[in-house]
Short mmCIF file of C-alpha atoms and ligand atoms in Angstrom, two decimals:
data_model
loop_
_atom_site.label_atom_id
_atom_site.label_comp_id
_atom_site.label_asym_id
_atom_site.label_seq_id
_atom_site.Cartn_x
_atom_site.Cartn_y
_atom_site.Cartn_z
CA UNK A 1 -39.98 13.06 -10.18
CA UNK A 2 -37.28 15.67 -10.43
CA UNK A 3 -35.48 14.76 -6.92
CA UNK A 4 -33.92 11.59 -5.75
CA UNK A 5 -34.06 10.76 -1.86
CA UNK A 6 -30.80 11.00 0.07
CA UNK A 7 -28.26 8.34 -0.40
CA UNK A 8 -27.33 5.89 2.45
CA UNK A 9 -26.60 7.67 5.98
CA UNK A 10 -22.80 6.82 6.10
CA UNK A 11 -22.11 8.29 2.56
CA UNK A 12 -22.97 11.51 4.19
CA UNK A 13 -19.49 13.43 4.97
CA UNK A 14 -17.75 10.62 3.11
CA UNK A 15 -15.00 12.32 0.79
CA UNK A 16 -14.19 10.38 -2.22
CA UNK A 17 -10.50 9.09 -2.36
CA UNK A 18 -8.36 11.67 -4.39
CA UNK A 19 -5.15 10.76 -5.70
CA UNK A 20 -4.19 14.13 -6.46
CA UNK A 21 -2.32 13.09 -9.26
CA UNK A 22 -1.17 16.29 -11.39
CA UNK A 23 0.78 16.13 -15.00
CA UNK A 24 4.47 17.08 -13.83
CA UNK A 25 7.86 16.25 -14.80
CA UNK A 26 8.62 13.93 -12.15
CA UNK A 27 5.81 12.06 -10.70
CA UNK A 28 6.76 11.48 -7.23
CA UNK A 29 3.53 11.33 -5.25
CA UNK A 30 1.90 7.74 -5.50
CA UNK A 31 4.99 5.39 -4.56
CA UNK A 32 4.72 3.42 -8.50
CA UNK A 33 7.82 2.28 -9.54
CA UNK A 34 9.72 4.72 -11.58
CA UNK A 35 10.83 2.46 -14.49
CA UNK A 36 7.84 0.44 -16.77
CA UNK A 37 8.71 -3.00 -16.84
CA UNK A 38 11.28 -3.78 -19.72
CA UNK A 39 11.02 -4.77 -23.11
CA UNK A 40 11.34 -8.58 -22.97
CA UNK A 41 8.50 -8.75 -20.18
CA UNK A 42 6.28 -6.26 -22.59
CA UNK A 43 6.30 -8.38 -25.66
CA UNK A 44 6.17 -11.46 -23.72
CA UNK A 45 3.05 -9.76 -22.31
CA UNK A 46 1.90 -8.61 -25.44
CA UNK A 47 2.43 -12.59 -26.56
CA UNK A 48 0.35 -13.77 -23.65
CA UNK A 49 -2.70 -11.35 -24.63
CA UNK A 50 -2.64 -12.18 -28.10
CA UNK A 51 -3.34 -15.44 -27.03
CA UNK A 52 -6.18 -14.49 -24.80
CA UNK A 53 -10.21 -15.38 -25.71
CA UNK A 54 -12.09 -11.56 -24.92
CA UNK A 55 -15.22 -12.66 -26.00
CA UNK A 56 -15.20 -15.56 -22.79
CA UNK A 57 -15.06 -14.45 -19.26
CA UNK A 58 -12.00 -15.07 -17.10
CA UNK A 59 -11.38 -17.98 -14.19
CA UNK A 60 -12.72 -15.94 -11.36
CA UNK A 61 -10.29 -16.69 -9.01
CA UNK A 62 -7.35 -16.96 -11.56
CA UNK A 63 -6.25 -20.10 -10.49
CA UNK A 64 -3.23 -19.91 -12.61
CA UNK A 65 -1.83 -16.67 -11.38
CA UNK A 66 -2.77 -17.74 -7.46
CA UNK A 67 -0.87 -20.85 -8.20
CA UNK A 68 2.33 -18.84 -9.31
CA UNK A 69 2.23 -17.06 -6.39
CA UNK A 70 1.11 -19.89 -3.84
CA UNK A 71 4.40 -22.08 -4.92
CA UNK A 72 6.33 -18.92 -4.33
CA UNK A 73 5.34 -18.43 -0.96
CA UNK A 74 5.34 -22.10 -0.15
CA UNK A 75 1.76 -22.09 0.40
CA UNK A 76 -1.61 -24.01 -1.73
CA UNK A 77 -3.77 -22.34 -3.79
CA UNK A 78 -6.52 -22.06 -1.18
CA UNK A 79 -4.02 -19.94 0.93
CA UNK A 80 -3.48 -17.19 -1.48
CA UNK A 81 -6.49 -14.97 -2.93
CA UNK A 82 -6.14 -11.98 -6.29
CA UNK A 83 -7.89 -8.88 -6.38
CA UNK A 84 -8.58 -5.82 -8.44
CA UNK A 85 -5.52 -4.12 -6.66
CA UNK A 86 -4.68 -4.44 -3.07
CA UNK A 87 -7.52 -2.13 -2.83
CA UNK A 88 -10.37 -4.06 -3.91
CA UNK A 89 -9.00 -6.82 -0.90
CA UNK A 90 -8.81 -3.92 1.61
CA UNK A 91 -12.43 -3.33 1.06
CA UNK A 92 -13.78 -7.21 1.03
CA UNK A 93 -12.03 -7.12 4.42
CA UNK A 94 -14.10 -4.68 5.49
CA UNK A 95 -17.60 -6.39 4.51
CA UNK A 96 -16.05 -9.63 5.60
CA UNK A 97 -14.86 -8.93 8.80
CA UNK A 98 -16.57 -5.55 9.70
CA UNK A 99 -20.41 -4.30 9.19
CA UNK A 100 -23.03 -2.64 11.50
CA UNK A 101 -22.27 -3.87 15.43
CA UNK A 102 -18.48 -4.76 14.82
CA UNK A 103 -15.68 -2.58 15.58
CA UNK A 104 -12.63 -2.36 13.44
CA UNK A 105 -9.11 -0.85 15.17
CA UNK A 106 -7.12 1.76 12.84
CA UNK A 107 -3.55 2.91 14.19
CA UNK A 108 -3.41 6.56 12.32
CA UNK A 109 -1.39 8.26 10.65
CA UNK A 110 -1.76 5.84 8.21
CA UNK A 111 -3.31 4.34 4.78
CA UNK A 112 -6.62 6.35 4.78
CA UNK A 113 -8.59 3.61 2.63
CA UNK A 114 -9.15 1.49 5.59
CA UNK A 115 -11.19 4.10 7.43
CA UNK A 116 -13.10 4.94 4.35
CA UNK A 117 -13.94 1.67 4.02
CA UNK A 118 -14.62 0.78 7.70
CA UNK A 119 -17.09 4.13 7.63
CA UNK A 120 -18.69 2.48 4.08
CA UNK A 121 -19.60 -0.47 5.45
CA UNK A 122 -21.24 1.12 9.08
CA UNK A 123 -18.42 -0.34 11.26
CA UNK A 124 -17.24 1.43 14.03
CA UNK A 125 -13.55 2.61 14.40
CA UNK A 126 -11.31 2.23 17.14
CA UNK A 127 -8.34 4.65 16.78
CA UNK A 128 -4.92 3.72 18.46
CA UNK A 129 -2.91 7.03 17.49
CA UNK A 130 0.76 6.32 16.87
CA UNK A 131 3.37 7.98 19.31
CA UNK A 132 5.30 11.64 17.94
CA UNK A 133 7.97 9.58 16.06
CA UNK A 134 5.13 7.50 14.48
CA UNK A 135 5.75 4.40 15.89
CA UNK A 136 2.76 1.76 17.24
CA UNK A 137 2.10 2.61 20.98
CA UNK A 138 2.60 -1.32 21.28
CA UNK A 139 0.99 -1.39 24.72
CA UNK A 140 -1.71 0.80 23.86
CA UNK A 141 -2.48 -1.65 21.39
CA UNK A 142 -2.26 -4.46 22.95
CA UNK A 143 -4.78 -3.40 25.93
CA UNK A 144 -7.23 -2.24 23.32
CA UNK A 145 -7.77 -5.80 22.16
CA UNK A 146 -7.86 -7.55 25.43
CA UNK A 147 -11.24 -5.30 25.79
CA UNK A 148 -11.97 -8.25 23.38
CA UNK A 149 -14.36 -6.00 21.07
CA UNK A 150 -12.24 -5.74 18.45
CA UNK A 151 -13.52 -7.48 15.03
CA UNK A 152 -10.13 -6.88 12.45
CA UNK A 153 -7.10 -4.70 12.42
CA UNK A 154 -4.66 -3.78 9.81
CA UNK A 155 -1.00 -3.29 10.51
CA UNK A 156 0.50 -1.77 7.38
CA UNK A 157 4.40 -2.45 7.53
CA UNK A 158 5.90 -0.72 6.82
CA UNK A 159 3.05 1.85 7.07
CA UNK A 160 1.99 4.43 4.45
CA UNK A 161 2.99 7.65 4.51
CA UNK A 162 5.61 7.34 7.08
CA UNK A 163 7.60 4.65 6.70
CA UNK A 164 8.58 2.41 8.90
CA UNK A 165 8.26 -1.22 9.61
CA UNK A 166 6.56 -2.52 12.69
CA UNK A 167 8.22 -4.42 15.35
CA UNK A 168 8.40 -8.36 14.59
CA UNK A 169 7.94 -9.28 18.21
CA UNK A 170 5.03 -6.92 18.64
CA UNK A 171 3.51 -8.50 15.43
CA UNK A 172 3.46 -12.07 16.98
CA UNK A 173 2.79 -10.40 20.87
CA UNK A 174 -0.39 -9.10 18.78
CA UNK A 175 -1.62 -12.54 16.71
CA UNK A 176 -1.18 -14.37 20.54
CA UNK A 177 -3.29 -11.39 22.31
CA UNK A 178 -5.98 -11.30 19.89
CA UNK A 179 -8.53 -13.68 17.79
CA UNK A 180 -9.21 -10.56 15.76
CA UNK A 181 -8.48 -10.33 12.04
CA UNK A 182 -5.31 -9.01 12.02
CA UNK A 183 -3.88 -8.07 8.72
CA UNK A 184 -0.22 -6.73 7.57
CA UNK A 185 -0.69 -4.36 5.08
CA UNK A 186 2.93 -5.47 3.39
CA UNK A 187 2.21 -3.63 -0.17
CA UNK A 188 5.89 -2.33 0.56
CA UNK A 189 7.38 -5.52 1.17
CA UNK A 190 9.67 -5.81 -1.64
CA UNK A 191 11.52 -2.92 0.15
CA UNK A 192 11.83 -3.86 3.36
CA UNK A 193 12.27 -7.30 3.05
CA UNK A 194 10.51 -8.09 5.94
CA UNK A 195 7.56 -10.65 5.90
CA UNK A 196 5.05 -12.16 8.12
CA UNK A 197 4.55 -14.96 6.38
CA UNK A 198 6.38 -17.66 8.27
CA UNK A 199 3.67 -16.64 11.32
CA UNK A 200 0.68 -17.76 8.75
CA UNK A 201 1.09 -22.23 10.44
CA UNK A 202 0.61 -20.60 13.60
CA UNK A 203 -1.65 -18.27 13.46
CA UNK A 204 -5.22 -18.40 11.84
CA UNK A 205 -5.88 -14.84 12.71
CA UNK A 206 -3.05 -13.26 10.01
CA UNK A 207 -3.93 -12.51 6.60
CA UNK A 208 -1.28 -10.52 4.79
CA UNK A 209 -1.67 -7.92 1.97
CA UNK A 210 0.90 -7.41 -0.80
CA UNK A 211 0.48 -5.62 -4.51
CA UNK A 212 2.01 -5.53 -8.20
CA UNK A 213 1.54 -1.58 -7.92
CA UNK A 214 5.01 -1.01 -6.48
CA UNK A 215 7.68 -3.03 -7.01
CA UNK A 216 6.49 -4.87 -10.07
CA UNK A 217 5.69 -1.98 -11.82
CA UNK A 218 1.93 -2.54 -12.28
CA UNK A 219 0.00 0.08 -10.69
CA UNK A 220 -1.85 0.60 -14.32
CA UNK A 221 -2.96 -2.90 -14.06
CA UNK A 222 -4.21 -3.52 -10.69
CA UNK A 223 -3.10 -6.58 -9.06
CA UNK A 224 -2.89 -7.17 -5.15
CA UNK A 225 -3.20 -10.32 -3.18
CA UNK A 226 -3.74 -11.96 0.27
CA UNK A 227 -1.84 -14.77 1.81
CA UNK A 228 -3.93 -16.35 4.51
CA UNK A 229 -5.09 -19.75 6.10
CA UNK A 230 -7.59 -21.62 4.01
CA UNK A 231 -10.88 -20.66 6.68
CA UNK A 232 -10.07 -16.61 6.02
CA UNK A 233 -9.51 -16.85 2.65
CA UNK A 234 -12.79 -18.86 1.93
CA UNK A 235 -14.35 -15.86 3.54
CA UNK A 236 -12.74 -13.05 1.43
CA UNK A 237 -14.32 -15.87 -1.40
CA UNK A 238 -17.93 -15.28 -0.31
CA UNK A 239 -18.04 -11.24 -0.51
CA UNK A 240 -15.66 -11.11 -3.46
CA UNK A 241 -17.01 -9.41 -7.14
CA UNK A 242 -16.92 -13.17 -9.11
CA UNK A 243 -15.26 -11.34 -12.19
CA UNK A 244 -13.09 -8.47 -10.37
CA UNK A 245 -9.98 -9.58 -11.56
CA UNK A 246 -10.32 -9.46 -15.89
CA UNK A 247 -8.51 -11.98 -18.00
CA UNK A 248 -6.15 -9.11 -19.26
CA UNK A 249 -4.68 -8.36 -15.81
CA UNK A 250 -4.43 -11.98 -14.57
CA UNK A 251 -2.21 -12.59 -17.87
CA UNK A 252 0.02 -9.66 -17.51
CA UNK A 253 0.61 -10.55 -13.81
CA UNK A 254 1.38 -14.04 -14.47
CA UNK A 255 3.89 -13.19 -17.15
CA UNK A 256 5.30 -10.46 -14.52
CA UNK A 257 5.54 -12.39 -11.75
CA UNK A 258 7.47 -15.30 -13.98
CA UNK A 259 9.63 -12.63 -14.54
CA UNK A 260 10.19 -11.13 -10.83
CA UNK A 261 13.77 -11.81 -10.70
CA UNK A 262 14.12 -9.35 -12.89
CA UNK A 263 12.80 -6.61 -10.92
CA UNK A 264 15.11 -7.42 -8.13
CA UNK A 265 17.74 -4.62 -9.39
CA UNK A 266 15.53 -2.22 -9.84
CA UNK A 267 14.30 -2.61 -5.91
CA UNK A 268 17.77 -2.72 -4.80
CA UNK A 269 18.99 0.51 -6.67
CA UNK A 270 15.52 2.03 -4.79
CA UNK A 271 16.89 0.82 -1.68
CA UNK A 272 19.85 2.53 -2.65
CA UNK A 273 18.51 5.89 -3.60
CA UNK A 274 16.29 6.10 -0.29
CA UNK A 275 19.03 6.29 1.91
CA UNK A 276 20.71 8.64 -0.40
CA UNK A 277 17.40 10.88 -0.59
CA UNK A 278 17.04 10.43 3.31
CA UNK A 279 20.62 11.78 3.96
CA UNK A 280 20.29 14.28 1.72
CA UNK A 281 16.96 15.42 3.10
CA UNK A 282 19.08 15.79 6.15
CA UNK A 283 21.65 18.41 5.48
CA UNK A 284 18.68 20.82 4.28
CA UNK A 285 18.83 23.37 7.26
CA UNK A 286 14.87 23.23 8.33
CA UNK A 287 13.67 19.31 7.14
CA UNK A 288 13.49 16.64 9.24
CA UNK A 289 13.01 13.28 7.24
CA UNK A 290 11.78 9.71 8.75
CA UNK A 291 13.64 6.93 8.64
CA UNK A 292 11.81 4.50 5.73
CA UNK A 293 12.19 0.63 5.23
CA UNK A 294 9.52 1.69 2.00
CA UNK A 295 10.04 3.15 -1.63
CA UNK A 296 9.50 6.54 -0.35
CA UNK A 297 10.39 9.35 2.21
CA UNK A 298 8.41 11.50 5.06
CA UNK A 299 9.38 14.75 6.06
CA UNK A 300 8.56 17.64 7.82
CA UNK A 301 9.13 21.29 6.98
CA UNK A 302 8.08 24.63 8.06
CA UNK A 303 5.84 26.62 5.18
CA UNK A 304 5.42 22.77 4.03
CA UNK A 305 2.37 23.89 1.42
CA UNK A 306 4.14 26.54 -0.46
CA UNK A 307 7.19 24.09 -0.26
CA UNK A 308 4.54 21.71 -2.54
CA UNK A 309 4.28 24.65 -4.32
CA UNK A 310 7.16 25.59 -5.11
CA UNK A 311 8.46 22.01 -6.09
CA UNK A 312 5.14 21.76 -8.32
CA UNK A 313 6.13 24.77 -9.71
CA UNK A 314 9.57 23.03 -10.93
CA UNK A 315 7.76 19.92 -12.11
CA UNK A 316 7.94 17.96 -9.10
CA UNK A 317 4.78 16.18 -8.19
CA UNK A 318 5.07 15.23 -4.76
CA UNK A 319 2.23 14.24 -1.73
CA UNK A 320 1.06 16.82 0.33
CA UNK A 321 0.21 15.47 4.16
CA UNK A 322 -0.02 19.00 5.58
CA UNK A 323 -3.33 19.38 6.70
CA UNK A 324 -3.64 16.20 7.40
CA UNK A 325 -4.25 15.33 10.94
CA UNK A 326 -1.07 14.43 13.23
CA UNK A 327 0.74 14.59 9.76
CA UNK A 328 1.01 18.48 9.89
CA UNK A 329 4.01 20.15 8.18
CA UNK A 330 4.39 16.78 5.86
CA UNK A 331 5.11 15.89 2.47
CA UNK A 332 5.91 12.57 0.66
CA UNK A 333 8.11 11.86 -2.12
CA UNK A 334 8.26 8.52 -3.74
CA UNK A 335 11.99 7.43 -4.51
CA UNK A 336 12.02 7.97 -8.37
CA UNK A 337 15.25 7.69 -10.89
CA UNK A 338 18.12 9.29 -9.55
CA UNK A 339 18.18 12.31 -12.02
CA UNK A 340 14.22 12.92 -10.43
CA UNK A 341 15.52 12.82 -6.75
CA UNK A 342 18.17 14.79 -7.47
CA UNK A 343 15.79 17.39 -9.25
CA UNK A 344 13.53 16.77 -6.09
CA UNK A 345 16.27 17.38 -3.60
CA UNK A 346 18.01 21.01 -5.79
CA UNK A 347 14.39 22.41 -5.92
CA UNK A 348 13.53 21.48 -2.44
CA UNK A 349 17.04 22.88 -1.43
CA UNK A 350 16.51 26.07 -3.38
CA UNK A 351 12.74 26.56 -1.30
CA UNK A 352 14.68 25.96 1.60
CA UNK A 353 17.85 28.35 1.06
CA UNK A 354 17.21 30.45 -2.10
CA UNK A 355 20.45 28.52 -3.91
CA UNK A 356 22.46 28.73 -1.11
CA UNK A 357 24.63 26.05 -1.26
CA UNK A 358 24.07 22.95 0.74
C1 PLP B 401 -0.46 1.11 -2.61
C2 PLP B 401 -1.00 0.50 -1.36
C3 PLP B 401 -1.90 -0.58 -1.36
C4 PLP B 401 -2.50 -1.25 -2.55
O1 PLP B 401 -2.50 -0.57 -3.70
P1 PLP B 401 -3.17 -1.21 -5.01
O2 PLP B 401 -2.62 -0.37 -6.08
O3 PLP B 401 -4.65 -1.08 -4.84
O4 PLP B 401 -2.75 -2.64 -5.09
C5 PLP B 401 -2.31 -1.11 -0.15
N1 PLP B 401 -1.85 -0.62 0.99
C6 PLP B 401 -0.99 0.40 1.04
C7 PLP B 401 -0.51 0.88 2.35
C8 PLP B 401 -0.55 1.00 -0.13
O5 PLP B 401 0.29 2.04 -0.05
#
C-alpha cells in the first residue's frame, strides 16, 4: 500500500502549536525568564545529576519533588501532582475532565492550548468572549454555568497574552456557582502574587496550575504542577504518561525549587521593569499598552505587523497577536533585562516616530 487512510476526524483543521521562536538578539516573545539560573544552583544541579542512576527509570510521580512543593504550599503529597511542563497537565485535564459528550468553557482571548486540546480530545467548547478591555464578562460567566452543562473551565490569572489578574471575588462567586472543574491557570503567579490556594479546603472543584518555565528559569526543562484536593488529583493520576516527568528534570527542579529564595530578586526587579516598560509604552504617540500583573506587556498599535517587523529587523523577537481574533493590532513583549527593554522600547519608538524624540 502506497496511501494511509485519513487520520482521526478532529485532527482535521487542527494547526500544530507554533512557538514562532526566531534567533534574535533579544528574545522577548515566550515570557522565559531573562536570566539562567546562577552559578551556585548550576553546579549544585550538575552535583545532583552526577548522582543520578540513567540506566533505572524515575519515581513516576516524583514523590520527592511533589513533597518539596506540597510542604511549601502547606498541603500533602496527594494534593500536589508534576508534569512534563504545565502543558502536559493542561492536556490530562482535558482527557480527564473533557471527551466526546462533555462541554468544556474557554473565556478567549486567551492561552490557545486549552482549545487545542479541548478540540483533540472531541469535547465541545463553550466560548465566553472577554469584554473590549479584556476583562471576564463575570455575569456572562456565571449564567453560562448555571445552564449546568459545563464539564471544566480554566481561568488563567493572570491570563496569557493580556495580562491581567481575575477578580478574587468572582473566583470564589464561580467555585460556589459551579461543580465544574474549574482550574486557575496561575503559571504567572510569581508575578502577581496572587493565589487561589487558600480556596483549595473549601472547594473540591479548584485545581490550580503553576510552572518552573517562568519565574524559575526552567522553561528548557519542563516542569509544571497542579495543586488540588486529593479526589481530582487521583484523577489527573489515572490518564497521566507513568514516566512523563524523567529523572533529569525532577532533580533539577528539586535542587531549583530548594533554591527559590533566590529567584525572588530577580521577580521583583521584573516587577520593576514592567511598570517601567508599561509607562514607557505609554508616551509612544499611537500604542496603547494593558495594564499586566504578569512578566510581560500587551499592546496595541496601528501597522502592528510591520511594527514586528521592524523590531525583528533590530533583533527584537517579540509575539505577534495581530491576526489573531479579538487580539487585532497586538503584540507581546516579555519583560527581559533592562538593556533588552530599553532596546525594545528605542526601536519600537523609532517605528513609531522615525527618531523623533519621545
Ligand atoms: C507558559 C504557560 C503555561 C505552562 O507552560 P509550560 O512551559 O508548559 O510549563 C501554562 N499556562 C499559561 C497561560 C502559560 O503562559
Amino acid at each position: 500500500m502506497n496511501q494511509v487512510r485519513p487520520s482521526a476526524p478532529q485532527l482535521a483543521g487542527l494547526e500544530p502549536y507554533d512557538p514562532k521562536y526566531l534567533p534574535a538578539r533579544a528574545l522577548l516573545s515566550a515570557n522565559e525568564n531573562p536570566h539562567d539560573v546562577d552559578e551556585d544552583v548550576r553546579r549544585a544541579v550538575m552535583r545532583e545529576l552526577g548522582r543520578l542512576p540513567l540506566n533505572r527509570y524515575p519515581d513516576p510521580l516524583a514523590n520527592d519533588l511533589r513533597d518539596l512543593i506540597a510542604e511549601a504550599n502547606g498541603l500533602g503529597r496527594e494534593q500536589v501532582l508534576v508534569g512534563n511542563g504545565g502543558d502536559e497537565l493542561l492536556f490530562n485535564l482535558a482527557l480527564a475532565w473533557g471527551g466526546p459528550g462533555r462541554t468544556f468553557l474557554n473565556l478567549p482571548p486567551t492561552f490557545s492550548v486549552y482549545d487545542a486540546n479541548a478540540r483533540l480530545t472531541n469535547t465541545t467548547v463553550a466560548n465566553v468572549p472577554r469584554l473590549p478591555d479584556f476583562s471576564i464578562d463575570e455575569d456572562a460567566v456565571l449564567a453560562r454555568v448555571a445552564e449546568g452543562d459545563i464539564d471544566y473551565l480554566v481561568v488563567t490569572s493572570p491570563n496569557n497574552p493580556t495580562g491581567k489578574l481575575a477578580d478574587e471575588a468572582f473566583l470564589y462567586a464561580l467555585l460556589e456557582a459551579t461543580d465544574a472543574l474549574v482550574m486557575v491557570d496561575e503559571a504567572y503567579f510569581e508575578f502577581s502574587r496572587m493565589t487561589m490556594r487558600p480556596a483549595l479546603e473549601q472547594h473540591e472543584n479548584l485545581v490550580i496550575l503553576r510552572t518552573f518555565s517562568k519565574a524559575f528559569s526552567l522553561a528548557g526543562v519542563r516542569l509544571g504542577y497542579l495543586l488540588g484536593n486529593a479526589a481530582v488529583i487521583s484523577e489527573f493520576v489515572k490518564v497521566r504518561q507513568p514516566y512523563s516527568v524523567d529523572a533529569v528534570s525532577q532533580a533539577v527542579a528539586r535542587v531549583v525549587y530548594a533554591n527559590r529564595a533566590k529567584f525572588e530578586p530577580g521577580i521583583t526587579a521584573i516587577i520593576a521593569e514592567r511598570q517601567r516598560v508599561f509607562e514607557s509604552l505609554k508616551k509612544i504617540p499611537g500604542v496603547t499598552p494593558f495594564p499586566s500583573d504578569a512578566n510581560y506587556v500587551l499592546f496595541r498599535l496601528d501597522r502592528a505587523a510591520e511594527a514586528w517587523q521592524a523590531l525583528y529587523e533590530s533583533g527584537i523577537l517579540v509575539r505577534d497577536f495581530s491576526r489573531a481574533p479579538m487580539l487585532e493590532g497586538c503584540l507581546r513583549v516579555s519583560i527581559g533585562s533592562p538593556e533588552e527593554n530599553d532596546a525594545f522600547l528605542a526601536a519600537l519608538r523609532d517605528f513609531e516616530m522615525g527618531g523623533k524624540p519621545a
